[in-house]
PDB file of C-alpha atoms in Angstrom:
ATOM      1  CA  UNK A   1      25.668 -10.702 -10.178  1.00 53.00           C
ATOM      2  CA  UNK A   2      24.062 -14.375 -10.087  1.00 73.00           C
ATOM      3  CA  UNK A   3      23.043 -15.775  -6.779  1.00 85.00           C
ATOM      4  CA  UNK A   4      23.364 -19.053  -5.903  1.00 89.00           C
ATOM      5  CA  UNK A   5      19.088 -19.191  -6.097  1.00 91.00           C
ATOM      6  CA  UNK A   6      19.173 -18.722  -9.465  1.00 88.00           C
ATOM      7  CA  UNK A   7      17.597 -21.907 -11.360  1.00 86.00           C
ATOM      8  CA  UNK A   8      14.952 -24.247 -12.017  1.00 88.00           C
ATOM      9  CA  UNK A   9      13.240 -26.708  -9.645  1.00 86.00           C
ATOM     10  CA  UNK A  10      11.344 -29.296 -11.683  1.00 88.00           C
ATOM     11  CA  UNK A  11       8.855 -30.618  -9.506  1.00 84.00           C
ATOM     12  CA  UNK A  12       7.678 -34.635  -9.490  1.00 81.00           C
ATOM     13  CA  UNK A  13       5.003 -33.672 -12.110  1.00 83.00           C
ATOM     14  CA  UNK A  14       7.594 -32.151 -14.237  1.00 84.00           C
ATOM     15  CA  UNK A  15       6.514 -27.900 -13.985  1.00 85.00           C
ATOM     16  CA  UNK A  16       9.498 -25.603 -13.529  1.00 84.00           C
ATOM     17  CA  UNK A  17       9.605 -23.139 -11.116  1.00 84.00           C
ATOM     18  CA  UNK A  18      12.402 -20.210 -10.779  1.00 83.00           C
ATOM     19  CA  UNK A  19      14.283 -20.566  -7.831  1.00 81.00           C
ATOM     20  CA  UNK A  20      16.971 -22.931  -6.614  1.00 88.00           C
ATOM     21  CA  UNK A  21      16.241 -22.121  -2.823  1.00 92.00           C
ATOM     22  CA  UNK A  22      12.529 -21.500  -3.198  1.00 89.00           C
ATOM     23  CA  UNK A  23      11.196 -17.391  -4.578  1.00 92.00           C
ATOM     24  CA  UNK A  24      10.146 -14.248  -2.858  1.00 96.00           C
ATOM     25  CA  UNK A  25       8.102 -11.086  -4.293  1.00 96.00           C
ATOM     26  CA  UNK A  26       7.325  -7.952  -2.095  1.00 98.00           C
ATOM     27  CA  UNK A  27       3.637  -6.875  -2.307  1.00 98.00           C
ATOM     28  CA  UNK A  28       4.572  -3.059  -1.160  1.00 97.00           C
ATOM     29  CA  UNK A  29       1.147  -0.835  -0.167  1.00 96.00           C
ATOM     30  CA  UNK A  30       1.448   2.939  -0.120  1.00 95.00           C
ATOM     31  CA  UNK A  31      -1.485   5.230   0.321  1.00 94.00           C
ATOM     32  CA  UNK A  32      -3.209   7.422  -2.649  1.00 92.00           C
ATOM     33  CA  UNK A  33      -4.268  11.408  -2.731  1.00 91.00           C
ATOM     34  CA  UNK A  34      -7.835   9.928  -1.422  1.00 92.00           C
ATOM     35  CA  UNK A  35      -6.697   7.245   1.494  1.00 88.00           C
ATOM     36  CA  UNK A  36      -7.191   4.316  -0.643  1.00 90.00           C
ATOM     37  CA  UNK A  37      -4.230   1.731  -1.101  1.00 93.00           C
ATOM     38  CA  UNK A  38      -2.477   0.967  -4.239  1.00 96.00           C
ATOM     39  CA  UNK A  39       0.127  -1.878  -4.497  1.00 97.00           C
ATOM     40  CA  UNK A  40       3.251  -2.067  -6.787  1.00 97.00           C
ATOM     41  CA  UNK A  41       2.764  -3.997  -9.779  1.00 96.00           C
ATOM     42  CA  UNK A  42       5.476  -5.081 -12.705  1.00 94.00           C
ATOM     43  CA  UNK A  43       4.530  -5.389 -16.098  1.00 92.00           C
ATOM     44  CA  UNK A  44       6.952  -8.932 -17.008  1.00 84.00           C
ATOM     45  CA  UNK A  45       8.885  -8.146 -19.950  1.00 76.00           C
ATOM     46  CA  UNK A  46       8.330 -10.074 -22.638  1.00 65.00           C
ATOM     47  CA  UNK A  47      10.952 -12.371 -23.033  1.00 72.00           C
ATOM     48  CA  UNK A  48      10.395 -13.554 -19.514  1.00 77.00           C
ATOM     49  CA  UNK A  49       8.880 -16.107 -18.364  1.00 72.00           C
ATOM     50  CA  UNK A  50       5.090 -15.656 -17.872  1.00 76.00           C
ATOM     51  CA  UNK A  51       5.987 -12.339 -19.659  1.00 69.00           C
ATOM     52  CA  UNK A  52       3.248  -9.747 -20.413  1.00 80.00           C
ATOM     53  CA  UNK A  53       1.208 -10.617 -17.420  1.00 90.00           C
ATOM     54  CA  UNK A  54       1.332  -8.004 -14.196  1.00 93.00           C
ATOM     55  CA  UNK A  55       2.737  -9.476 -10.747  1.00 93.00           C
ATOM     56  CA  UNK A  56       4.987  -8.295  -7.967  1.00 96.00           C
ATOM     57  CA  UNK A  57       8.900  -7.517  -8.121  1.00 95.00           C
ATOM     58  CA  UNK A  58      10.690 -10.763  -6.673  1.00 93.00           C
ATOM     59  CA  UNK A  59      12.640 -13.906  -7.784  1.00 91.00           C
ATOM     60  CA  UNK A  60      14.969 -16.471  -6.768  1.00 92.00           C
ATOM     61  CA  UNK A  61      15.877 -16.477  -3.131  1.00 95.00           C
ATOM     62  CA  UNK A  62      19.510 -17.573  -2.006  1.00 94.00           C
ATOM     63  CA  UNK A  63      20.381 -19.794  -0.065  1.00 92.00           C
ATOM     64  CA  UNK A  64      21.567 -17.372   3.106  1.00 94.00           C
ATOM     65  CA  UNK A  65      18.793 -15.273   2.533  1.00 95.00           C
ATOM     66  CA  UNK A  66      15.182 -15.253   4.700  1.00 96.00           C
ATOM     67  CA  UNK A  67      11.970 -14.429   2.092  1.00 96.00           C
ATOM     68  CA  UNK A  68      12.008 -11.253   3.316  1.00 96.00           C
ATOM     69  CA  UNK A  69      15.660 -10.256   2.472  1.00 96.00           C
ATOM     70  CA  UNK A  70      15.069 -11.919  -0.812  1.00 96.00           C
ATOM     71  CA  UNK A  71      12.093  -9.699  -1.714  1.00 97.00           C
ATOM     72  CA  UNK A  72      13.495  -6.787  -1.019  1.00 97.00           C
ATOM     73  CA  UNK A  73      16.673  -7.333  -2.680  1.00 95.00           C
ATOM     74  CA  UNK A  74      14.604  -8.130  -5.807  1.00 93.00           C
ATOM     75  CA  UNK A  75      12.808  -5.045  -5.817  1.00 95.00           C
ATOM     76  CA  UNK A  76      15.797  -2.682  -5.075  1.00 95.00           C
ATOM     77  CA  UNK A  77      16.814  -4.682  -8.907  1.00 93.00           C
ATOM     78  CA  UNK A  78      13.841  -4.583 -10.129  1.00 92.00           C
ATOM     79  CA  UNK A  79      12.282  -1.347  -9.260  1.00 95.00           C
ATOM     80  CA  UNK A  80      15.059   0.418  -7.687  1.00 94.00           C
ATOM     81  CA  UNK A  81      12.685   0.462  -4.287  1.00 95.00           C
ATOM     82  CA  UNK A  82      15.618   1.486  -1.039  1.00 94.00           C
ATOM     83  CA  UNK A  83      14.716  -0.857   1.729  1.00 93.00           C
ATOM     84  CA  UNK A  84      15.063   2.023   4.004  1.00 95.00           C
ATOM     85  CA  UNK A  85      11.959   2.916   2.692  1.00 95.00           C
ATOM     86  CA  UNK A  86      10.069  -0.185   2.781  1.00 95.00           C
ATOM     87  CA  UNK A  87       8.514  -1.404   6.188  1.00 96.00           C
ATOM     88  CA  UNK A  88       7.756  -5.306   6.391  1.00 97.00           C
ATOM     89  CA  UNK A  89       4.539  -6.188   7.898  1.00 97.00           C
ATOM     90  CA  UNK A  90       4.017 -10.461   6.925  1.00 96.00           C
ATOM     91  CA  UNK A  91       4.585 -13.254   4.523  1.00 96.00           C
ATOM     92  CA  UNK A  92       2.771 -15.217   3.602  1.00 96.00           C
ATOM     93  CA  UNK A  93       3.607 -18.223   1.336  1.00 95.00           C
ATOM     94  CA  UNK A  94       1.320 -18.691  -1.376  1.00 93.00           C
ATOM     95  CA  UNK A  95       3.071 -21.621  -3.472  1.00 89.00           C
ATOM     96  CA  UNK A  96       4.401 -24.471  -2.289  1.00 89.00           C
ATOM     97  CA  UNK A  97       5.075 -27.554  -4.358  1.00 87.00           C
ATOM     98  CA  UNK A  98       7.197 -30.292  -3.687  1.00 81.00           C
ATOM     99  CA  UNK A  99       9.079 -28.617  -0.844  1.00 84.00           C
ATOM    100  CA  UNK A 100       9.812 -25.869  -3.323  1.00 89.00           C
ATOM    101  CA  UNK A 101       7.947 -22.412  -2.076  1.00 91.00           C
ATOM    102  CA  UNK A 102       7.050 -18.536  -3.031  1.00 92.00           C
ATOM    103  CA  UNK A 103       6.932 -16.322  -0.183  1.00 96.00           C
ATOM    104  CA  UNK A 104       4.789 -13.391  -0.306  1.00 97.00           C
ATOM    105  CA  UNK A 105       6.384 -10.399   1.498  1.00 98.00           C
ATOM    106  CA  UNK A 106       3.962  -8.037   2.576  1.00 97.00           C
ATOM    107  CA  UNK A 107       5.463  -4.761   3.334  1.00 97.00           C
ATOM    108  CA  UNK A 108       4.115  -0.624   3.612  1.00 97.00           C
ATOM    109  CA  UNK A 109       5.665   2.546   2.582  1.00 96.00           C
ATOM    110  CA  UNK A 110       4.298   5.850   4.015  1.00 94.00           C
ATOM    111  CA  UNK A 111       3.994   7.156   0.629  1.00 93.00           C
ATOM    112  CA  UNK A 112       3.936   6.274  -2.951  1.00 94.00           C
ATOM    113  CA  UNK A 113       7.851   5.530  -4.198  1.00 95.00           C
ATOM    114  CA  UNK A 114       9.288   6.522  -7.828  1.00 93.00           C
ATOM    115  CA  UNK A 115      10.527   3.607  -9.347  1.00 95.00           C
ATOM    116  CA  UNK A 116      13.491   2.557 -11.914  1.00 89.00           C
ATOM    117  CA  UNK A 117      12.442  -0.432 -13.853  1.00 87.00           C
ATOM    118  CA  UNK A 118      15.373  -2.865 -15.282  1.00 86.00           C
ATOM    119  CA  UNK A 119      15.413  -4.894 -18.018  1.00 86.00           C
ATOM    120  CA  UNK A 120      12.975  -7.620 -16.409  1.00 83.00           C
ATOM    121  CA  UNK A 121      10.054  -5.007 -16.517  1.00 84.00           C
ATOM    122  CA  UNK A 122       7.943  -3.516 -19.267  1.00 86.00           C
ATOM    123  CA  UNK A 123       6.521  -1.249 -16.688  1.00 91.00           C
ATOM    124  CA  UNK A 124       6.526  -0.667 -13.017  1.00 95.00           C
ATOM    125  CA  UNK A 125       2.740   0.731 -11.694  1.00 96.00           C
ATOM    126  CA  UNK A 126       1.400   1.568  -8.591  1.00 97.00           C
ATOM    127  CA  UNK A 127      -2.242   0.004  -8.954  1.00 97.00           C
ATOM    128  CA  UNK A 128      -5.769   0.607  -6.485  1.00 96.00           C
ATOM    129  CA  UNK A 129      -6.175  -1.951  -4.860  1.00 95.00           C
ATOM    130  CA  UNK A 130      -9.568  -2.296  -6.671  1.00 94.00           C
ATOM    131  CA  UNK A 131      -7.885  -2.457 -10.083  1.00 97.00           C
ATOM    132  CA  UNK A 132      -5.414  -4.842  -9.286  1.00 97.00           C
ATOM    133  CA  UNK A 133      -7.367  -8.001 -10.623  1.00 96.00           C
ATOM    134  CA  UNK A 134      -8.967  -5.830 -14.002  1.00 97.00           C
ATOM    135  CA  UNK A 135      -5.352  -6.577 -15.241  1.00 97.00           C
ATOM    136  CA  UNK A 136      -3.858  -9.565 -16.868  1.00 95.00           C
ATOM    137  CA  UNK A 137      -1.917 -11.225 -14.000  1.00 95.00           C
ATOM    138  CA  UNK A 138       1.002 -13.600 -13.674  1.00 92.00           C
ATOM    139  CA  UNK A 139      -1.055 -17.177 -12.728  1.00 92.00           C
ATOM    140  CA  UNK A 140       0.797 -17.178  -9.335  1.00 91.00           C
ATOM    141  CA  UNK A 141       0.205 -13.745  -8.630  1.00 95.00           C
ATOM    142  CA  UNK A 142      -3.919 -14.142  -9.460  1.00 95.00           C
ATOM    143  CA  UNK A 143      -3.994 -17.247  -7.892  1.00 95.00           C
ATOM    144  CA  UNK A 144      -3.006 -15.770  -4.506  1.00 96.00           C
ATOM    145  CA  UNK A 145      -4.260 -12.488  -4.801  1.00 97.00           C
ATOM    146  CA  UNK A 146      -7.861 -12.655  -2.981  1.00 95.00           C
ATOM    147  CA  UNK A 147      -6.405 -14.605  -0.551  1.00 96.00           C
ATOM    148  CA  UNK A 148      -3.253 -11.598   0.066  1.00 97.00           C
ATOM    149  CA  UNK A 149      -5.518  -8.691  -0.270  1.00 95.00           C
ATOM    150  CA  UNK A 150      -7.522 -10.556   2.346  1.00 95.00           C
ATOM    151  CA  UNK A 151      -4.580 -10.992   4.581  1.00 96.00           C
ATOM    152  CA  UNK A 152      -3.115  -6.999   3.877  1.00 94.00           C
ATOM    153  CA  UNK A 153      -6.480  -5.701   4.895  1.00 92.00           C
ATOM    154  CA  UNK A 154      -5.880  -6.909   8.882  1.00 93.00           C
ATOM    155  CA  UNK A 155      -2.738  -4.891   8.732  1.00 92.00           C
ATOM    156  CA  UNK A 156      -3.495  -0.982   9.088  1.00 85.00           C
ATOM    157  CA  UNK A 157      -1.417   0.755   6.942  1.00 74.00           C
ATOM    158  CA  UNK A 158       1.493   2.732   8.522  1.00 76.00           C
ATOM    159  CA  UNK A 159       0.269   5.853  10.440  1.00 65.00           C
ATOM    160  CA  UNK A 160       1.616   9.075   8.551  1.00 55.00           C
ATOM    161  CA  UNK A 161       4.177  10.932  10.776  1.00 46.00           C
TER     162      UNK A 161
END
């Protein structure tokens, strides 16, 4: 089902950006065997925009929803993540261009999560943090991605029960 979010927003200078209401993506940490973190990464599919380049699960945001609530939608859809599951730590907006903006959810799980991709991802990957920028990354998504792993390492992760 379409949400009212879904569109372009052409800014003054003429770029296109998804998102009628502004965008949201989840950057969801879960711990590894050895204590290190690895984040969620989607492989775009092809036909997408940007597509073939690695970035987080998100998209358009509608207009009743906050960032948060729009991230997590989009990555139940696109990764088949249960919000149950998923504990939200910060945002952090990382785009913002002629009042249009991407949001930046950053969010824990206490362990690793199996994923379903849909038809918007090649591949769904749970990435050391290390690796992450060894990878061919969605512009956005490397733009703001020293600046987020700076900001998710003043969060501990979630204590193990």
């Amino acid at each position: 089902m379409r949400g009212d979010g879904d569109g372009w927003v052409v800014s003054a200078g003429g770029t296109a950006y998804w998102g009628r209401h502004g965008a949201a993506g989840l950057l969801l940490r879960a711990p590894l065997s050895d204590g290190s973190l690895a984040v969620l990464l989607q492989h775009r599919a092809p036909w997408s925009h940007q597509g073939g380049t690695w970035g987080l699960p998100g998209g358009a945001r509608d207009s009743h929803e906050t960032a948060e609530q729009a991230a997590i939608r989009e990555a139940h859809e696109e990764a088949g993540l249960p919000a149950e599951q998923v504990v939200v730590r910060t945002t952090v907006v990382t785009a913002e261009v002629s009042g249009w903006t991407y949001t930046t959810v950053i969010a824990d799980a206490e362990a690793v999560l199996e994923t379903v991709p849909n038809r918007e991802s090649a591949e769904l990957r749970w990435v050391a943090e290390d690796d992450v920028a060894d990878l061919p990354l969605h512009p956005g998504f490397a733009a703001s991605w020293s600046r987020l792993r700076e900001v998710a390492a003043g969060i501990p992760p979630l204590a193990n029960p």
